[in-house]
C-alpha cells in the first residue's frame, strides 16, 4: 500500500507552490515512529508496577464508593417510602375517625396539614431527583467543554 507524503521545497518552485509530494510505502511510514519518543528509563520501568497498583487501588476504591453510595441511596429511598406510607396511613386514620365521629373530633385543619406534609415530601423527592439530573448534565457539559479545549490546543 502506498501513501502520499508532502515535503517542503524551496518557495522558488512555482509549479508546485513550495511543496512536492513523494510516494512512500505505508509500511515504512509509521506515525508512531515519527514521534521519536525516547525509550523509558530504568526508573520509569521500576515505577510501572507501583503505578499499576495505585491505579488498581483507585479503581477498587471507586467501585467500593459506588456500592456504598448506591446502598445509601436505597436506604434513603426506603426510609422516605416508609415515612410516606406512615403519613398516608395517618391521613386515612384521620379521615376514618372524622367520618366515624369518634371520641376525638378531627378538624379539617389537621387533615389539610397531613395532606400538605405528603405533598411537601413528594416535592422534596422530586427536587432531589431534578438536582441529581442537573448535576449529571453539568458534569457532562464540563467533560464536553474540556474535550473541546484539549482538541483546540
mmCIF file of C-alpha atoms in Angstrom:
data_model
loop_
_atom_site.group_PDB
_atom_site.id
_atom_site.type_symbol
_atom_site.label_atom_id
_atom_site.label_comp_id
_atom_site.label_asym_id
_atom_site.label_seq_id
_atom_site.Cartn_x
_atom_site.Cartn_y
_atom_site.Cartn_z
ATOM 1 C CA UNK A 1 0.000 0.000 0.000
ATOM 2 C CA UNK A 2 1.295 3.431 -0.914
ATOM 3 C CA UNK A 3 0.801 6.752 0.877
ATOM 4 C CA UNK A 4 1.404 10.279 -0.260
ATOM 5 C CA UNK A 5 3.817 12.328 1.839
ATOM 6 C CA UNK A 6 4.201 16.097 1.462
ATOM 7 C CA UNK A 7 7.691 17.525 1.728
ATOM 8 C CA UNK A 8 8.621 21.196 1.891
ATOM 9 C CA UNK A 9 10.659 22.539 -1.007
ATOM 10 C CA UNK A 10 12.100 25.961 -1.599
ATOM 11 C CA UNK A 11 9.404 28.555 -2.465
ATOM 12 C CA UNK A 12 11.031 29.404 -5.825
ATOM 13 C CA UNK A 13 9.423 26.317 -7.374
ATOM 14 C CA UNK A 14 6.314 27.981 -8.876
ATOM 15 C CA UNK A 15 4.759 24.833 -10.326
ATOM 16 C CA UNK A 16 4.265 23.067 -7.006
ATOM 17 C CA UNK A 17 3.814 26.153 -4.803
ATOM 18 C CA UNK A 18 6.636 25.260 -2.477
ATOM 19 C CA UNK A 19 5.556 21.657 -1.844
ATOM 20 C CA UNK A 20 6.252 18.387 -3.532
ATOM 21 C CA UNK A 21 4.675 15.034 -2.946
ATOM 22 C CA UNK A 22 6.542 11.807 -2.899
ATOM 23 C CA UNK A 23 5.126 8.291 -2.788
ATOM 24 C CA UNK A 24 6.259 6.297 0.246
ATOM 25 C CA UNK A 25 5.445 2.752 1.216
ATOM 26 C CA UNK A 26 2.821 2.935 4.015
ATOM 27 C CA UNK A 27 4.526 0.188 5.977
ATOM 28 C CA UNK A 28 7.689 2.279 6.159
ATOM 29 C CA UNK A 29 5.805 5.462 7.105
ATOM 30 C CA UNK A 30 4.631 4.700 10.623
ATOM 31 C CA UNK A 31 3.118 7.586 12.570
ATOM 32 C CA UNK A 32 4.171 6.144 15.903
ATOM 33 C CA UNK A 33 7.826 6.021 14.946
ATOM 34 C CA UNK A 34 7.805 9.580 13.607
ATOM 35 C CA UNK A 35 7.130 10.946 17.111
ATOM 36 C CA UNK A 36 10.516 9.689 18.303
ATOM 37 C CA UNK A 37 9.655 9.141 21.960
ATOM 38 C CA UNK A 38 12.728 8.337 23.993
ATOM 39 C CA UNK A 39 12.850 4.820 25.367
ATOM 40 C CA UNK A 40 11.757 4.554 29.016
ATOM 41 C CA UNK A 41 14.427 4.855 31.662
ATOM 42 C CA UNK A 42 15.057 2.234 34.332
ATOM 43 C CA UNK A 43 13.417 4.454 36.959
ATOM 44 C CA UNK A 44 10.284 4.743 34.843
ATOM 45 C CA UNK A 45 10.205 0.990 34.320
ATOM 46 C CA UNK A 46 10.561 0.431 38.085
ATOM 47 C CA UNK A 47 7.625 2.765 38.729
ATOM 48 C CA UNK A 48 5.244 0.895 36.409
ATOM 49 C CA UNK A 49 4.198 -1.785 38.944
ATOM 50 C CA UNK A 50 3.664 0.933 41.559
ATOM 51 C CA UNK A 51 1.539 2.946 39.149
ATOM 52 C CA UNK A 52 -0.459 -0.155 38.198
ATOM 53 C CA UNK A 53 -1.007 -0.930 41.871
ATOM 54 C CA UNK A 54 -2.090 2.647 42.508
ATOM 55 C CA UNK A 55 -4.492 2.555 39.536
ATOM 56 C CA UNK A 56 -5.933 -0.761 40.768
ATOM 57 C CA UNK A 57 -6.424 0.642 44.278
ATOM 58 C CA UNK A 58 -8.126 3.696 42.838
ATOM 59 C CA UNK A 59 -10.432 1.541 40.708
ATOM 60 C CA UNK A 60 -11.339 -0.653 43.695
ATOM 61 C CA UNK A 61 -11.984 2.455 45.783
ATOM 62 C CA UNK A 62 -14.285 3.834 43.084
ATOM 63 C CA UNK A 63 -16.226 0.563 42.963
ATOM 64 C CA UNK A 64 -16.500 0.425 46.762
ATOM 65 C CA UNK A 65 -17.694 4.013 46.961
ATOM 66 C CA UNK A 66 -20.182 3.394 44.163
ATOM 67 C CA UNK A 67 -21.631 0.423 46.054
ATOM 68 C CA UNK A 68 -21.677 2.463 49.272
ATOM 69 C CA UNK A 69 -23.456 5.389 47.621
ATOM 70 C CA UNK A 70 -25.915 3.013 45.996
ATOM 71 C CA UNK A 71 -26.641 1.340 49.326
ATOM 72 C CA UNK A 72 -27.143 4.731 50.993
ATOM 73 C CA UNK A 73 -29.470 5.813 48.209
ATOM 74 C CA UNK A 74 -31.541 2.629 48.578
ATOM 75 C CA UNK A 75 -31.735 3.050 52.358
ATOM 76 C CA UNK A 76 -32.737 6.684 51.991
ATOM 77 C CA UNK A 77 -35.367 5.795 49.404
ATOM 78 C CA UNK A 78 -36.764 3.042 51.642
ATOM 79 C CA UNK A 79 -36.862 5.415 54.587
ATOM 80 C CA UNK A 80 -38.760 8.026 52.556
ATOM 81 C CA UNK A 81 -41.185 5.397 51.265
ATOM 82 C CA UNK A 82 -41.831 4.179 54.810
ATOM 83 C CA UNK A 83 -42.353 7.746 56.013
ATOM 84 C CA UNK A 84 -44.704 8.397 53.112
ATOM 85 C CA UNK A 85 -46.636 5.196 53.849
ATOM 86 C CA UNK A 86 -46.973 6.132 57.529
ATOM 87 C CA UNK A 87 -48.199 9.614 56.618
ATOM 88 C CA UNK A 88 -50.781 8.188 54.244
ATOM 89 C CA UNK A 89 -51.881 5.700 56.886
ATOM 90 C CA UNK A 90 -52.216 8.511 59.414
ATOM 91 C CA UNK A 91 -54.245 10.548 56.925
ATOM 92 C CA UNK A 92 -56.569 7.580 56.313
ATOM 93 C CA UNK A 93 -56.967 7.127 60.073
ATOM 94 C CA UNK A 94 -57.776 10.822 60.464
ATOM 95 C CA UNK A 95 -60.408 10.634 57.724
ATOM 96 C CA UNK A 96 -61.888 7.455 59.180
ATOM 97 C CA UNK A 97 -62.080 8.860 62.703
ATOM 98 C CA UNK A 98 -63.659 12.110 61.467
ATOM 99 C CA UNK A 99 -66.216 10.205 59.352
ATOM 100 C CA UNK A 100 -66.958 7.721 62.117
ATOM 101 C CA UNK A 101 -67.409 10.561 64.610
ATOM 102 C CA UNK A 102 -65.075 9.028 67.160
ATOM 103 C CA UNK A 103 -64.455 10.477 70.595
ATOM 104 C CA UNK A 104 -61.846 12.866 69.284
ATOM 105 C CA UNK A 105 -63.011 15.378 66.760
ATOM 106 C CA UNK A 106 -60.542 15.761 63.901
ATOM 107 C CA UNK A 107 -60.546 19.194 62.423
ATOM 108 C CA UNK A 108 -60.281 19.989 58.777
ATOM 109 C CA UNK A 109 -57.001 21.778 59.518
ATOM 110 C CA UNK A 110 -55.359 18.573 60.761
ATOM 111 C CA UNK A 111 -56.336 16.691 57.618
ATOM 112 C CA UNK A 112 -55.093 19.511 55.408
ATOM 113 C CA UNK A 113 -51.873 19.626 57.384
ATOM 114 C CA UNK A 114 -51.300 15.914 56.801
ATOM 115 C CA UNK A 115 -52.041 16.382 53.103
ATOM 116 C CA UNK A 116 -49.571 19.267 52.922
ATOM 117 C CA UNK A 117 -46.894 17.174 54.609
ATOM 118 C CA UNK A 118 -47.407 14.453 51.994
ATOM 119 C CA UNK A 119 -47.175 16.976 49.168
ATOM 120 C CA UNK A 120 -44.074 18.531 50.741
ATOM 121 C CA UNK A 121 -42.375 15.128 50.848
ATOM 122 C CA UNK A 122 -43.276 14.492 47.234
ATOM 123 C CA UNK A 123 -41.890 17.887 46.187
ATOM 124 C CA UNK A 124 -38.720 17.268 48.198
ATOM 125 C CA UNK A 125 -38.111 13.934 46.489
ATOM 126 C CA UNK A 126 -38.876 15.458 43.075
ATOM 127 C CA UNK A 127 -36.486 18.334 43.818
ATOM 128 C CA UNK A 128 -33.728 15.904 44.767
ATOM 129 C CA UNK A 129 -34.248 13.932 41.564
ATOM 130 C CA UNK A 130 -34.087 17.100 39.481
ATOM 131 C CA UNK A 131 -30.970 18.259 41.341
ATOM 132 C CA UNK A 132 -29.230 14.953 40.590
ATOM 133 C CA UNK A 133 -30.191 15.147 36.915
ATOM 134 C CA UNK A 134 -28.924 18.720 36.750
ATOM 135 C CA UNK A 135 -25.613 17.666 38.305
ATOM 136 C CA UNK A 136 -25.251 14.899 35.695
ATOM 137 C CA UNK A 137 -25.911 17.367 32.883
ATOM 138 C CA UNK A 138 -23.371 19.823 34.327
ATOM 139 C CA UNK A 139 -20.725 17.115 34.592
ATOM 140 C CA UNK A 140 -21.443 16.001 31.044
ATOM 141 C CA UNK A 141 -21.133 19.561 29.684
ATOM 142 C CA UNK A 142 -17.867 20.034 31.594
ATOM 143 C CA UNK A 143 -16.472 16.874 30.026
ATOM 144 C CA UNK A 144 -17.510 18.076 26.572
ATOM 145 C CA UNK A 145 -16.005 21.529 27.137
ATOM 146 C CA UNK A 146 -12.741 20.113 28.439
ATOM 147 C CA UNK A 147 -12.555 17.801 25.418
ATOM 148 C CA UNK A 148 -13.107 20.778 23.127
ATOM 149 C CA UNK A 149 -10.362 22.807 24.795
ATOM 150 C CA UNK A 150 -7.950 19.851 24.595
ATOM 151 C CA UNK A 151 -8.751 19.392 20.914
ATOM 152 C CA UNK A 152 -8.108 23.085 20.187
ATOM 153 C CA UNK A 153 -4.760 23.037 21.976
#
